[in-house]
Amino acid sequence: MTEKRSLWGSKVGFLLAAIGSAVGLGNIWRFGYMAYENGGGAFLVPYAVALVLAGIPLMILEYTLGHREKASPPLAFARIDRKWETIGWWMPVVAFFGITLFYAAVIGWCMNYFVFSFNQAWGADTSAFFMDTFLQVSDSPFNLGGIRWPILAGTALTWLIGWAICYREVNHGIEKASMVFMPLLVVLTLVLVGWSLQLEGAWAAIKEHYLTARWEKINPFTAGGSKVWVAAFGQIFFTLSLGFGIMITYASYLPKKSDIVGNALITSVLNCLYSFITGFAVFGTIGFMAASKGVPFDEAITSGPGLAFVVYPEAINQLPTGQTIFGLLFFLVLIMAGLSSAVSLIEAFCCSLIDKFSFSRKKTVTVVCLMGCLGSVIFTTRAGLWILDIVDHFVNNYGLVTGGIVECLLVGWVLKATVARRHVDQAGGLKLSRFWDVLVRFVTPAILIVVVGFALYSEFSGNYEGYSTKALLIFGVGWLVAALVISVILMRYPWSSKKLTHEHEPEEDHLLV
Ligand code: PFF
């Protein structure tokens, strides 16, 4: 490749950006309702298993791939074998169209709630406020019912900020932004968790509902149990930004000597620790709400994507003092966590286009953000919540996980796990155990295939959340098919041959004989 690839300015800069991508709304907003819906403490066990058997091995794999090929997913895949390039596109495309578009809208909700915090505009019934006054949800995913302008305003602002950050090269834009966002995020989160813990009824609820595993709920051979496993694996992909193409892209900007395994471990473990800790705030606050209303914990709130927007305002209402400050604090945490994730996906998608078509960064980022903002409009309509819920379900359980299975096969069998492992060793830092070869060749893809099987089984045993089959086909399956069509179109365009050839370290092959 002739053009010079930019590099992260420092090791810490890369780590903060990678953790910034991983730690996002998924850790607070999505983790909260996933854990609450899937039995609280019961969810943590499959979550930890998914982290060890899929999360960490895949994080190492994605870092290795990006670092070895110095490329975004389509180019990295094409360099290994051109036939696999479609999946290299599939990852950023399905994630960009399937996740970033609604994610920007959710950050838009947070911006509105940040403003509402000044005078607790949500009133006494926070659930009715969220559904009827704020979202004004329609009765079906097909009844769009017009745009909610305040949500569109927040969403457009999100895209504008994303554009401003990604417009500059990674070491100036994303790296600098992460250096500010991440430390601030940690401090604000700790304050928030500390505050939640001292609420009345919080500890009791945490102990009983969050820290106690209920084994009967996670038996994968029951319908309810298998759903918990599917949700946990889906959540691990989402929360670690795996299968999006993000980590491949971020690792492509690492210098030659880099501790791939160490970085992968730090990113994965810190991210999940962050979720675990914020879980105390979520469960503590629900416990407080249940206690103050005198209702059972499991009935304290109707769950789903609205959880954070109903629970927190409600808890804030119950506070004797400091209501405004804690509202501002909570929604600021969400906005910052969300923005540092959204930019990572804008970057991955733009980098893929730039690698293939040699467009200029500035033009690509501008066009992608404009298109993204337009695409987000559907999630700002009165049917936005329903469409979001369906798209999220299908993209997570099928889109990201399929990407994960394919990358295991590509690296484990086509490139060969031993070649990848030697590369990691050469790059320096922690050594990778041979056990990893076994994981990426057999264990991880096998488990992920079983997970997809469970997901399909539950899909056919009843419509997800009772949506109509037509809605699931159009917004769920249709979204995945559209992403595949776009990926095939992008793949068919020819590469300039210079790009497909990339010299690896000469000693690498020598080491392998
Ligand atoms: N890891 C992110 C999170 O947990 O929120 C997932 C993510 C979503 C990354 C959307 C990027 C993005 F645009």
Short mmCIF file of C-alpha atoms and ligand atoms in Angstrom, two decimals:
data_model
loop_
_atom_site.label_atom_id
_atom_site.label_comp_id
_atom_site.label_asym_id
_atom_site.label_seq_id
_atom_site.Cartn_x
_atom_site.Cartn_y
_atom_site.Cartn_z
CA MET A 1 0.00 0.00 0.00
CA THR A 2 1.38 3.34 -0.92
CA GLU A 3 -0.47 5.67 1.41
CA LYS A 4 0.89 5.98 4.90
CA ARG A 5 -1.32 4.58 7.65
CA SER A 6 -1.62 6.71 10.75
CA LEU A 7 -0.69 5.23 14.12
CA TRP A 8 -1.92 5.76 17.65
CA GLY A 9 0.17 8.35 19.44
CA SER A 10 0.71 6.12 22.48
CA LYS A 11 -0.10 2.76 23.99
CA VAL A 12 -2.40 4.37 26.52
CA GLY A 13 -4.12 6.29 23.74
CA PHE A 14 -4.93 3.06 21.92
CA LEU A 15 -6.12 1.34 25.08
CA LEU A 16 -8.35 4.23 26.08
CA ALA A 17 -9.85 4.33 22.60
CA ALA A 18 -10.44 0.56 22.57
CA ILE A 19 -11.95 0.62 26.05
CA GLY A 20 -13.92 3.68 24.97
CA SER A 21 -15.40 1.64 22.15
CA ALA A 22 -16.18 -1.30 24.38
CA VAL A 23 -17.58 0.68 27.30
CA GLY A 24 -20.73 2.24 25.97
CA LEU A 25 -24.48 2.32 26.32
CA GLY A 26 -24.21 -1.45 26.14
CA ASN A 27 -22.62 -1.53 29.59
CA ILE A 28 -25.21 0.58 31.33
CA TRP A 29 -28.38 0.76 29.29
CA ARG A 30 -28.28 -2.64 27.56
CA PHE A 31 -26.51 -4.66 30.26
CA GLY A 32 -29.02 -3.37 32.80
CA TYR A 33 -32.12 -4.55 31.03
CA MET A 34 -30.52 -7.75 29.72
CA ALA A 35 -29.51 -8.74 33.25
CA TYR A 36 -32.86 -7.72 34.74
CA GLU A 37 -34.83 -9.60 32.05
CA ASN A 38 -32.65 -12.67 32.30
CA GLY A 39 -32.78 -13.32 36.00
CA GLY A 40 -30.15 -10.94 37.40
CA GLY A 41 -27.57 -13.12 39.13
CA ALA A 42 -28.49 -15.95 36.80
CA PHE A 43 -27.28 -13.86 33.88
CA LEU A 44 -23.81 -13.33 35.31
CA VAL A 45 -22.80 -16.98 35.01
CA PRO A 46 -23.38 -17.40 31.25
CA TYR A 47 -22.00 -13.88 30.82
CA ALA A 48 -18.70 -14.89 32.44
CA VAL A 49 -18.59 -18.14 30.47
CA ALA A 50 -19.18 -16.22 27.23
CA LEU A 51 -16.40 -13.80 28.16
CA VAL A 52 -13.87 -16.59 28.62
CA LEU A 53 -14.90 -18.88 25.78
CA ALA A 54 -15.74 -16.31 23.13
CA GLY A 55 -15.00 -12.75 24.26
CA ILE A 56 -11.32 -12.94 25.14
CA PRO A 57 -10.25 -15.38 22.37
CA LEU A 58 -12.05 -13.26 19.78
CA MET A 59 -10.62 -10.02 21.11
CA ILE A 60 -7.13 -11.50 20.69
CA LEU A 61 -8.10 -12.73 17.24
CA GLU A 62 -9.42 -9.36 16.08
CA TYR A 63 -6.39 -7.49 17.39
CA THR A 64 -4.08 -10.00 15.71
CA LEU A 65 -5.87 -9.78 12.40
CA GLY A 66 -5.85 -5.98 12.33
CA HIS A 67 -2.27 -5.75 13.49
CA ARG A 68 -0.92 -8.38 11.12
CA GLU A 69 -2.65 -7.06 8.01
CA LYS A 70 -2.56 -3.38 8.99
CA ALA A 71 -6.01 -3.16 7.50
CA SER A 72 -9.73 -2.74 8.10
CA PRO A 73 -11.81 -5.96 7.96
CA PRO A 74 -12.54 -6.12 4.19
CA LEU A 75 -8.91 -5.62 3.27
CA ALA A 76 -7.64 -7.92 6.04
CA PHE A 77 -10.03 -10.69 4.96
CA ALA A 78 -9.28 -10.18 1.27
CA ARG A 79 -5.56 -10.41 1.88
CA ILE A 80 -5.98 -13.78 3.52
CA ASP A 81 -8.38 -15.01 0.86
CA ARG A 82 -10.32 -12.76 -1.50
CA LYS A 83 -13.33 -15.11 -1.35
CA TRP A 84 -13.90 -14.17 2.29
CA GLU A 85 -14.03 -10.45 1.68
CA THR A 86 -17.84 -10.30 1.75
CA ILE A 87 -17.78 -11.16 5.45
CA GLY A 88 -15.08 -8.55 5.96
CA TRP A 89 -17.67 -6.06 4.69
CA TRP A 90 -20.56 -7.69 6.48
CA MET A 91 -19.12 -6.88 9.90
CA PRO A 92 -18.85 -3.08 9.59
CA VAL A 93 -21.92 -2.86 7.35
CA VAL A 94 -24.27 -4.85 9.57
CA ALA A 95 -22.96 -3.05 12.64
CA PHE A 96 -23.14 0.39 11.08
CA PHE A 97 -26.63 0.03 9.63
CA GLY A 98 -27.89 -2.29 12.31
CA ILE A 99 -26.45 -0.70 15.43
CA THR A 100 -25.01 2.79 14.98
CA LEU A 101 -28.19 4.11 13.43
CA PHE A 102 -30.32 3.29 16.47
CA TYR A 103 -27.46 3.86 18.89
CA ALA A 104 -27.25 7.49 17.80
CA ALA A 105 -30.97 7.81 18.48
CA VAL A 106 -30.53 6.39 21.99
CA ILE A 107 -27.74 8.90 22.65
CA GLY A 108 -30.29 11.45 21.40
CA TRP A 109 -32.72 10.23 24.10
CA CYS A 110 -29.95 10.67 26.68
CA MET A 111 -29.31 14.24 25.54
CA ASN A 112 -33.00 15.03 25.99
CA TYR A 113 -33.01 13.44 29.43
CA PHE A 114 -29.92 15.42 30.33
CA VAL A 115 -31.96 18.56 29.71
CA PHE A 116 -35.00 17.13 31.52
CA SER A 117 -32.78 16.59 34.57
CA PHE A 118 -32.61 20.32 35.25
CA ASN A 119 -36.20 20.35 36.54
CA GLN A 120 -37.06 16.62 36.60
CA ALA A 121 -39.40 17.23 33.69
CA TRP A 122 -40.35 13.55 33.72
CA GLY A 123 -42.80 14.11 36.58
CA ALA A 124 -44.12 11.46 38.95
CA ASP A 125 -44.95 8.66 36.53
CA THR A 126 -41.64 8.14 34.73
CA SER A 127 -42.81 5.16 32.75
CA ALA A 128 -45.79 6.98 31.27
CA PHE A 129 -43.57 9.99 30.61
CA PHE A 130 -41.02 7.91 28.71
CA MET A 131 -43.51 6.00 26.60
CA ASP A 132 -46.34 8.46 26.08
CA THR A 133 -44.95 11.95 26.50
CA PHE A 134 -41.38 11.55 25.32
CA LEU A 135 -41.35 8.75 22.74
CA GLN A 136 -45.10 8.97 22.10
CA VAL A 137 -44.87 5.36 20.94
CA SER A 138 -47.26 4.21 18.28
CA ASP A 139 -49.18 0.95 18.41
CA SER A 140 -47.04 -1.02 15.92
CA PRO A 141 -43.64 -0.99 14.20
CA PHE A 142 -45.40 -0.10 10.94
CA ASN A 143 -47.20 2.92 12.30
CA LEU A 144 -44.28 5.39 12.10
CA GLY A 145 -46.53 8.24 13.21
CA GLY A 146 -44.12 11.02 12.26
CA ILE A 147 -40.82 12.21 13.66
CA ARG A 148 -40.28 13.21 17.30
CA TRP A 149 -38.33 16.39 16.70
CA PRO A 150 -36.52 16.64 20.07
CA ILE A 151 -35.19 13.12 19.51
CA LEU A 152 -34.11 13.98 15.99
CA ALA A 153 -32.32 17.07 17.33
CA GLY A 154 -30.33 14.96 19.85
CA THR A 155 -29.59 12.34 17.20
CA ALA A 156 -28.35 14.93 14.71
CA LEU A 157 -26.14 16.46 17.40
CA THR A 158 -24.67 13.00 18.04
CA TRP A 159 -23.79 12.61 14.38
CA LEU A 160 -22.30 16.08 14.31
CA ILE A 161 -20.03 15.30 17.26
CA GLY A 162 -19.12 11.93 15.71
CA TRP A 163 -18.26 13.70 12.48
CA ALA A 164 -16.11 16.30 14.22
CA ILE A 165 -14.11 13.59 16.03
CA CYS A 166 -13.63 11.21 13.10
CA TYR A 167 -12.85 14.00 10.63
CA ARG A 168 -9.28 14.06 11.92
CA GLU A 169 -6.82 11.14 11.87
CA VAL A 170 -7.22 8.70 14.78
CA ASN A 171 -4.29 9.99 16.79
CA HIS A 172 -5.70 13.51 16.72
CA GLY A 173 -9.43 12.85 16.81
CA ILE A 174 -10.49 9.64 18.56
CA GLU A 175 -7.37 9.33 20.70
CA LYS A 176 -7.62 12.87 22.04
CA ALA A 177 -11.37 12.55 22.66
CA SER A 178 -10.88 9.25 24.53
CA MET A 179 -8.19 10.79 26.72
CA VAL A 180 -10.82 13.24 27.96
CA PHE A 181 -13.91 11.03 27.96
CA MET A 182 -12.59 7.92 29.64
CA PRO A 183 -11.06 9.25 32.88
CA LEU A 184 -14.09 11.48 33.34
CA LEU A 185 -16.37 8.53 32.73
CA VAL A 186 -14.67 6.42 35.40
CA VAL A 187 -14.89 9.16 38.01
CA LEU A 188 -18.53 9.95 37.25
CA THR A 189 -19.47 6.29 37.25
CA LEU A 190 -17.87 5.64 40.62
CA VAL A 191 -19.73 8.58 42.10
CA LEU A 192 -22.95 7.27 40.64
CA VAL A 193 -22.47 3.73 41.91
CA GLY A 194 -21.45 4.99 45.35
CA TRP A 195 -24.57 7.10 45.49
CA SER A 196 -26.82 4.22 44.40
CA LEU A 197 -25.38 1.89 47.03
CA GLN A 198 -26.48 4.04 49.92
CA LEU A 199 -30.12 4.17 48.78
CA GLU A 200 -32.52 2.38 51.06
CA GLY A 201 -33.16 -1.21 50.02
CA ALA A 202 -30.33 -1.14 47.48
CA TRP A 203 -27.96 -3.60 49.16
CA ALA A 204 -30.61 -6.14 49.97
CA ALA A 205 -31.75 -6.16 46.34
CA ILE A 206 -28.21 -6.40 45.02
CA LYS A 207 -27.42 -9.35 47.25
CA GLU A 208 -30.58 -11.20 46.50
CA HIS A 209 -31.11 -10.45 42.85
CA TYR A 210 -27.70 -9.61 41.41
CA LEU A 211 -25.12 -11.54 43.36
CA THR A 212 -27.07 -14.76 43.84
CA ALA A 213 -26.95 -17.15 40.90
CA ARG A 214 -30.22 -18.96 40.35
CA TRP A 215 -29.04 -22.12 38.67
CA GLU A 216 -32.48 -23.33 37.67
CA LYS A 217 -32.81 -20.29 35.43
CA ILE A 218 -29.78 -21.12 33.30
CA ASN A 219 -30.43 -24.72 32.38
CA PRO A 220 -29.88 -24.43 28.62
CA PHE A 221 -32.24 -27.31 27.95
CA THR A 222 -35.27 -25.36 29.06
CA ALA A 223 -36.78 -22.68 26.81
CA GLY A 224 -36.16 -19.93 29.37
CA GLY A 225 -32.63 -21.13 30.15
CA SER A 226 -31.46 -21.25 26.54
CA LYS A 227 -32.67 -17.67 26.05
CA VAL A 228 -30.45 -16.54 28.91
CA TRP A 229 -27.42 -18.14 27.23
CA VAL A 230 -28.22 -16.61 23.86
CA ALA A 231 -28.68 -13.21 25.50
CA ALA A 232 -25.37 -13.54 27.37
CA PHE A 233 -23.38 -14.39 24.24
CA GLY A 234 -25.12 -11.62 22.29
CA GLN A 235 -24.31 -9.20 25.10
CA ILE A 236 -20.63 -10.20 25.14
CA PHE A 237 -20.33 -9.47 21.42
CA PHE A 238 -22.13 -6.17 21.80
CA THR A 239 -20.30 -5.01 24.88
CA LEU A 240 -16.81 -5.92 23.64
CA SER A 241 -17.54 -4.42 20.18
CA LEU A 242 -16.74 -7.82 18.64
CA GLY A 243 -17.95 -8.78 15.20
CA PHE A 244 -18.30 -5.07 14.33
CA GLY A 245 -14.90 -4.81 12.66
CA ILE A 246 -13.99 -2.09 15.17
CA MET A 247 -11.23 -3.89 17.02
CA ILE A 248 -9.65 -5.07 13.76
CA THR A 249 -9.57 -1.48 12.55
CA TYR A 250 -8.25 -0.07 15.83
CA ALA A 251 -5.46 -2.67 15.97
CA SER A 252 -4.45 -1.78 12.41
CA TYR A 253 -3.16 1.55 13.75
CA LEU A 254 -0.89 -0.12 16.31
CA PRO A 255 2.87 0.05 15.88
CA LYS A 256 4.81 -3.09 14.90
CA LYS A 257 5.90 -3.87 18.43
CA SER A 258 2.71 -4.21 20.45
CA ASP A 259 1.50 -6.38 23.27
CA ILE A 260 -1.53 -7.88 21.54
CA VAL A 261 -2.54 -10.36 24.23
CA GLY A 262 -1.99 -7.93 27.09
CA ASN A 263 -4.07 -5.26 25.38
CA ALA A 264 -6.83 -7.74 24.58
CA LEU A 265 -6.98 -8.93 28.17
CA ILE A 266 -7.02 -5.42 29.58
CA THR A 267 -9.75 -4.27 27.19
CA SER A 268 -12.01 -7.27 27.80
CA VAL A 269 -11.59 -7.52 31.54
CA LEU A 270 -11.91 -3.81 32.27
CA ASN A 271 -14.98 -3.55 30.08
CA CYS A 272 -16.78 -6.39 31.82
CA LEU A 273 -15.71 -5.14 35.21
CA TYR A 274 -17.22 -1.79 34.32
CA SER A 275 -20.53 -3.49 33.48
CA PHE A 276 -20.42 -5.56 36.64
CA ILE A 277 -19.87 -2.45 38.72
CA THR A 278 -22.57 -0.40 37.02
CA GLY A 279 -24.86 -3.38 37.57
CA PHE A 280 -24.71 -2.49 41.27
CA ALA A 281 -26.16 0.91 40.41
CA VAL A 282 -28.88 -0.58 38.23
CA PHE A 283 -29.95 -3.31 40.66
CA GLY A 284 -29.50 -1.09 43.69
CA THR A 285 -31.71 1.56 42.16
CA ILE A 286 -34.40 -0.93 41.13
CA GLY A 287 -34.27 -2.32 44.68
CA PHE A 288 -34.69 1.16 46.09
CA MET A 289 -37.65 1.80 43.78
CA ALA A 290 -39.28 -1.50 44.70
CA ALA A 291 -38.80 -0.79 48.42
CA SER A 292 -40.12 2.74 48.25
CA LYS A 293 -43.16 1.69 46.24
CA GLY A 294 -43.67 -1.46 48.31
CA VAL A 295 -43.78 -3.79 45.30
CA PRO A 296 -41.81 -7.03 44.64
CA PHE A 297 -38.43 -6.56 42.95
CA ASP A 298 -39.42 -8.49 39.83
CA GLU A 299 -42.42 -6.25 39.34
CA ALA A 300 -40.72 -2.95 40.13
CA ILE A 301 -40.57 -2.01 36.49
CA THR A 302 -41.48 -3.23 33.05
CA SER A 303 -38.10 -3.96 31.51
CA GLY A 304 -36.76 -3.58 27.99
CA PRO A 305 -34.85 -0.76 26.33
CA GLY A 306 -36.68 1.80 28.45
CA LEU A 307 -35.28 0.51 31.75
CA ALA A 308 -32.59 3.14 32.32
CA PHE A 309 -34.94 5.92 31.29
CA VAL A 310 -37.64 4.84 33.70
CA VAL A 311 -35.67 3.54 36.68
CA TYR A 312 -33.22 6.40 37.12
CA PRO A 313 -35.68 9.27 36.84
CA GLU A 314 -37.97 7.41 39.25
CA ALA A 315 -35.14 6.91 41.73
CA ILE A 316 -34.13 10.54 41.37
CA ASN A 317 -37.70 11.55 42.21
CA GLN A 318 -37.39 9.71 45.50
CA LEU A 319 -34.22 11.51 46.53
CA PRO A 320 -34.51 13.97 49.37
CA THR A 321 -31.90 16.34 47.85
CA GLY A 322 -29.46 16.62 44.94
CA GLN A 323 -31.99 15.53 42.36
CA THR A 324 -30.74 17.77 39.57
CA ILE A 325 -27.09 17.00 40.01
CA PHE A 326 -27.60 13.24 39.99
CA GLY A 327 -29.83 13.38 36.96
CA LEU A 328 -27.25 15.40 35.07
CA LEU A 329 -24.52 13.05 36.23
CA PHE A 330 -26.27 9.89 35.11
CA PHE A 331 -27.19 11.14 31.67
CA LEU A 332 -23.78 12.67 31.13
CA VAL A 333 -22.21 9.27 31.86
CA LEU A 334 -24.48 7.69 29.28
CA ILE A 335 -23.78 10.37 26.66
CA MET A 336 -20.01 10.12 27.04
CA ALA A 337 -19.95 6.35 27.08
CA GLY A 338 -22.19 6.30 24.02
CA LEU A 339 -20.22 8.83 22.03
CA SER A 340 -16.89 7.10 22.49
CA SER A 341 -18.47 3.90 21.16
CA ALA A 342 -20.33 5.50 18.29
CA VAL A 343 -17.16 7.11 16.93
CA SER A 344 -15.41 3.74 16.87
CA LEU A 345 -17.96 2.30 14.52
CA ILE A 346 -17.99 5.38 12.29
CA GLU A 347 -14.22 4.94 12.13
CA ALA A 348 -14.40 1.22 11.28
CA PHE A 349 -16.89 1.76 8.48
CA CYS A 350 -15.07 4.78 7.04
CA CYS A 351 -11.69 3.06 7.27
CA SER A 352 -13.09 0.09 5.34
CA LEU A 353 -14.28 2.41 2.56
CA ILE A 354 -11.02 4.35 2.54
CA ASP A 355 -8.93 1.16 2.39
CA LYS A 356 -10.87 -0.11 -0.59
CA PHE A 357 -11.66 2.98 -2.61
CA SER A 358 -8.82 5.28 -1.53
CA PHE A 359 -11.33 8.08 -0.84
CA SER A 360 -10.14 11.00 1.25
CA ARG A 361 -10.86 10.67 4.98
CA LYS A 362 -12.60 14.02 5.22
CA LYS A 363 -15.02 13.38 2.38
CA THR A 364 -15.73 9.82 3.49
CA VAL A 365 -16.46 10.80 7.07
CA THR A 366 -18.69 13.65 5.93
CA VAL A 367 -20.75 11.51 3.55
CA VAL A 368 -20.99 8.57 5.98
CA CYS A 369 -22.15 10.79 8.85
CA LEU A 370 -24.73 12.52 6.65
CA MET A 371 -26.04 9.16 5.45
CA GLY A 372 -25.96 7.81 8.98
CA CYS A 373 -27.96 10.76 10.26
CA LEU A 374 -30.56 10.24 7.55
CA GLY A 375 -30.70 6.53 8.33
CA SER A 376 -31.22 7.24 12.03
CA VAL A 377 -34.40 9.19 11.26
CA ILE A 378 -36.50 6.02 11.28
CA PHE A 379 -35.51 5.47 14.93
CA THR A 380 -36.67 8.96 15.83
CA THR A 381 -40.21 8.24 14.68
CA ARG A 382 -42.99 7.15 17.01
CA ALA A 383 -42.33 3.54 16.01
CA GLY A 384 -38.59 3.95 16.72
CA LEU A 385 -38.61 1.96 19.96
CA TRP A 386 -40.22 -1.08 18.36
CA ILE A 387 -37.98 -1.04 15.29
CA LEU A 388 -34.92 -0.61 17.50
CA ASP A 389 -35.90 -3.58 19.63
CA ILE A 390 -36.35 -5.85 16.60
CA VAL A 391 -33.22 -4.71 14.75
CA ASP A 392 -31.11 -5.00 17.91
CA HIS A 393 -32.36 -8.53 18.56
CA PHE A 394 -31.56 -9.81 15.06
CA VAL A 395 -28.30 -7.94 14.52
CA ASN A 396 -26.93 -9.07 17.89
CA ASN A 397 -28.02 -12.66 17.94
CA TYR A 398 -27.28 -13.38 14.29
CA GLY A 399 -25.30 -10.58 12.65
CA LEU A 400 -22.45 -10.17 15.13
CA VAL A 401 -22.26 -13.82 16.13
CA THR A 402 -22.07 -14.98 12.50
CA GLY A 403 -19.20 -12.55 11.97
CA GLY A 404 -17.52 -14.13 15.00
CA ILE A 405 -17.92 -17.68 13.67
CA VAL A 406 -16.54 -16.71 10.27
CA GLU A 407 -13.51 -14.95 11.67
CA CYS A 408 -12.68 -18.01 13.78
CA LEU A 409 -12.80 -20.18 10.68
CA LEU A 410 -10.81 -17.72 8.61
CA VAL A 411 -8.03 -17.25 11.12
CA GLY A 412 -8.14 -20.76 12.60
CA TRP A 413 -8.21 -22.70 9.34
CA VAL A 414 -7.46 -20.54 6.29
CA LEU A 415 -4.69 -18.37 7.73
CA LYS A 416 -3.94 -21.06 10.36
CA ALA A 417 -4.02 -20.37 14.06
CA THR A 418 -0.31 -21.17 14.37
CA VAL A 419 0.58 -18.40 11.89
CA ALA A 420 -1.54 -15.94 13.82
CA ARG A 421 0.02 -17.06 17.10
CA ARG A 422 3.55 -16.64 15.76
CA HIS A 423 2.63 -13.16 14.70
CA VAL A 424 1.49 -12.36 18.22
CA ASP A 425 4.75 -13.71 19.61
CA GLN A 426 6.80 -11.66 17.18
CA ALA A 427 4.94 -8.48 18.00
CA GLY A 428 6.18 -8.87 21.58
CA GLY A 429 4.44 -8.71 24.94
CA LEU A 430 2.58 -11.62 26.52
CA LYS A 431 2.92 -14.97 24.76
CA LEU A 432 -0.16 -16.68 23.45
CA SER A 433 -0.80 -20.21 24.65
CA ARG A 434 -1.41 -23.07 22.23
CA PHE A 435 -4.72 -23.48 23.94
CA TRP A 436 -5.86 -20.44 21.96
CA ASP A 437 -5.41 -22.41 18.70
CA VAL A 438 -7.80 -25.04 20.03
CA LEU A 439 -10.28 -22.38 21.09
CA VAL A 440 -10.43 -20.50 17.79
CA ARG A 441 -10.35 -23.60 15.61
CA PHE A 442 -12.85 -25.75 17.50
CA VAL A 443 -14.29 -24.61 20.79
CA THR A 444 -15.36 -21.02 20.13
CA PRO A 445 -16.93 -21.60 16.67
CA ALA A 446 -18.66 -24.76 17.90
CA ILE A 447 -20.16 -22.94 20.87
CA LEU A 448 -21.23 -20.02 18.73
CA ILE A 449 -22.92 -22.37 16.26
CA VAL A 450 -24.83 -23.96 19.14
CA VAL A 451 -25.80 -20.49 20.37
CA VAL A 452 -27.13 -19.54 16.93
CA GLY A 453 -29.00 -22.87 16.91
CA PHE A 454 -30.64 -22.07 20.26
CA ALA A 455 -31.50 -18.60 19.01
CA LEU A 456 -33.11 -19.99 15.88
CA TYR A 457 -34.99 -22.56 17.89
CA SER A 458 -36.51 -19.91 20.13
CA GLU A 459 -37.24 -17.77 17.05
CA PHE A 460 -39.37 -20.55 15.64
CA SER A 461 -41.00 -21.44 18.91
CA GLY A 462 -42.65 -18.05 19.26
CA ASN A 463 -42.41 -14.55 17.80
CA TYR A 464 -39.81 -12.41 19.59
CA GLU A 465 -41.59 -10.23 22.16
CA GLY A 466 -44.88 -10.98 20.41
CA TYR A 467 -44.15 -8.80 17.35
CA SER A 468 -45.99 -9.76 14.15
CA THR A 469 -44.20 -12.12 11.78
CA LYS A 470 -44.31 -9.42 9.11
CA ALA A 471 -42.53 -6.95 11.39
CA LEU A 472 -39.86 -9.50 12.32
CA LEU A 473 -39.30 -10.40 8.69
CA ILE A 474 -39.06 -6.84 7.46
CA PHE A 475 -37.14 -5.14 10.26
CA GLY A 476 -35.19 -8.16 11.51
CA VAL A 477 -34.47 -10.56 8.68
CA GLY A 478 -34.81 -7.78 6.09
CA TRP A 479 -32.16 -5.70 7.84
CA LEU A 480 -29.71 -8.61 7.76
CA VAL A 481 -30.44 -9.39 4.11
CA ALA A 482 -29.99 -5.73 3.15
CA ALA A 483 -26.61 -5.68 4.93
CA LEU A 484 -25.58 -8.80 3.03
CA VAL A 485 -26.59 -7.30 -0.31
CA ILE A 486 -24.63 -4.10 0.42
CA SER A 487 -21.61 -6.21 1.44
CA VAL A 488 -21.70 -8.22 -1.79
CA ILE A 489 -21.94 -5.04 -3.86
CA LEU A 490 -18.96 -3.51 -2.05
CA MET A 491 -16.97 -6.73 -2.33
CA ARG A 492 -17.46 -7.01 -6.09
CA TYR A 493 -15.58 -3.82 -6.80
CA PRO A 494 -11.98 -4.79 -7.72
CA TRP A 495 -8.96 -3.93 -5.57
CA SER A 496 -5.86 -2.33 -6.92
CA SER A 497 -3.40 -5.22 -6.79
CA LYS A 498 -0.91 -3.19 -4.74
CA LYS A 499 -3.31 -3.19 -1.82
CA LEU A 500 -3.82 -6.91 -1.69
CA THR A 501 -0.14 -7.63 -1.39
CA HIS A 502 1.23 -6.87 2.00
CA GLU A 503 4.66 -7.90 3.15
CA HIS A 504 4.72 -9.68 6.48
CA GLU A 505 7.82 -10.13 8.53
CA PRO A 506 10.17 -12.43 6.56
CA GLU A 507 11.11 -14.48 9.61
CA GLU A 508 7.54 -15.43 10.11
CA ASP A 509 7.40 -18.14 7.47
CA HIS A 510 10.82 -19.26 8.46
CA LEU A 511 9.62 -19.75 12.01
CA LEU A 512 6.80 -21.89 10.82
CA VAL A 513 8.70 -24.66 9.10
N1 PFF B 1 -19.43 -1.85 22.93
C1 PFF B 1 -20.43 -0.89 22.64
C2 PFF B 1 -21.39 -0.80 23.80
O1 PFF B 1 -21.36 -1.68 24.65
O2 PFF B 1 -22.17 0.13 23.86
C3 PFF B 1 -21.15 -1.33 21.41
C4 PFF B 1 -21.18 -0.35 20.33
C5 PFF B 1 -22.38 0.13 19.91
C6 PFF B 1 -20.05 0.11 19.73
C7 PFF B 1 -22.47 1.03 18.92
C8 PFF B 1 -20.13 1.03 18.72
C9 PFF B 1 -21.36 1.47 18.35
F1 PFF B 1 -21.44 2.37 17.38
#
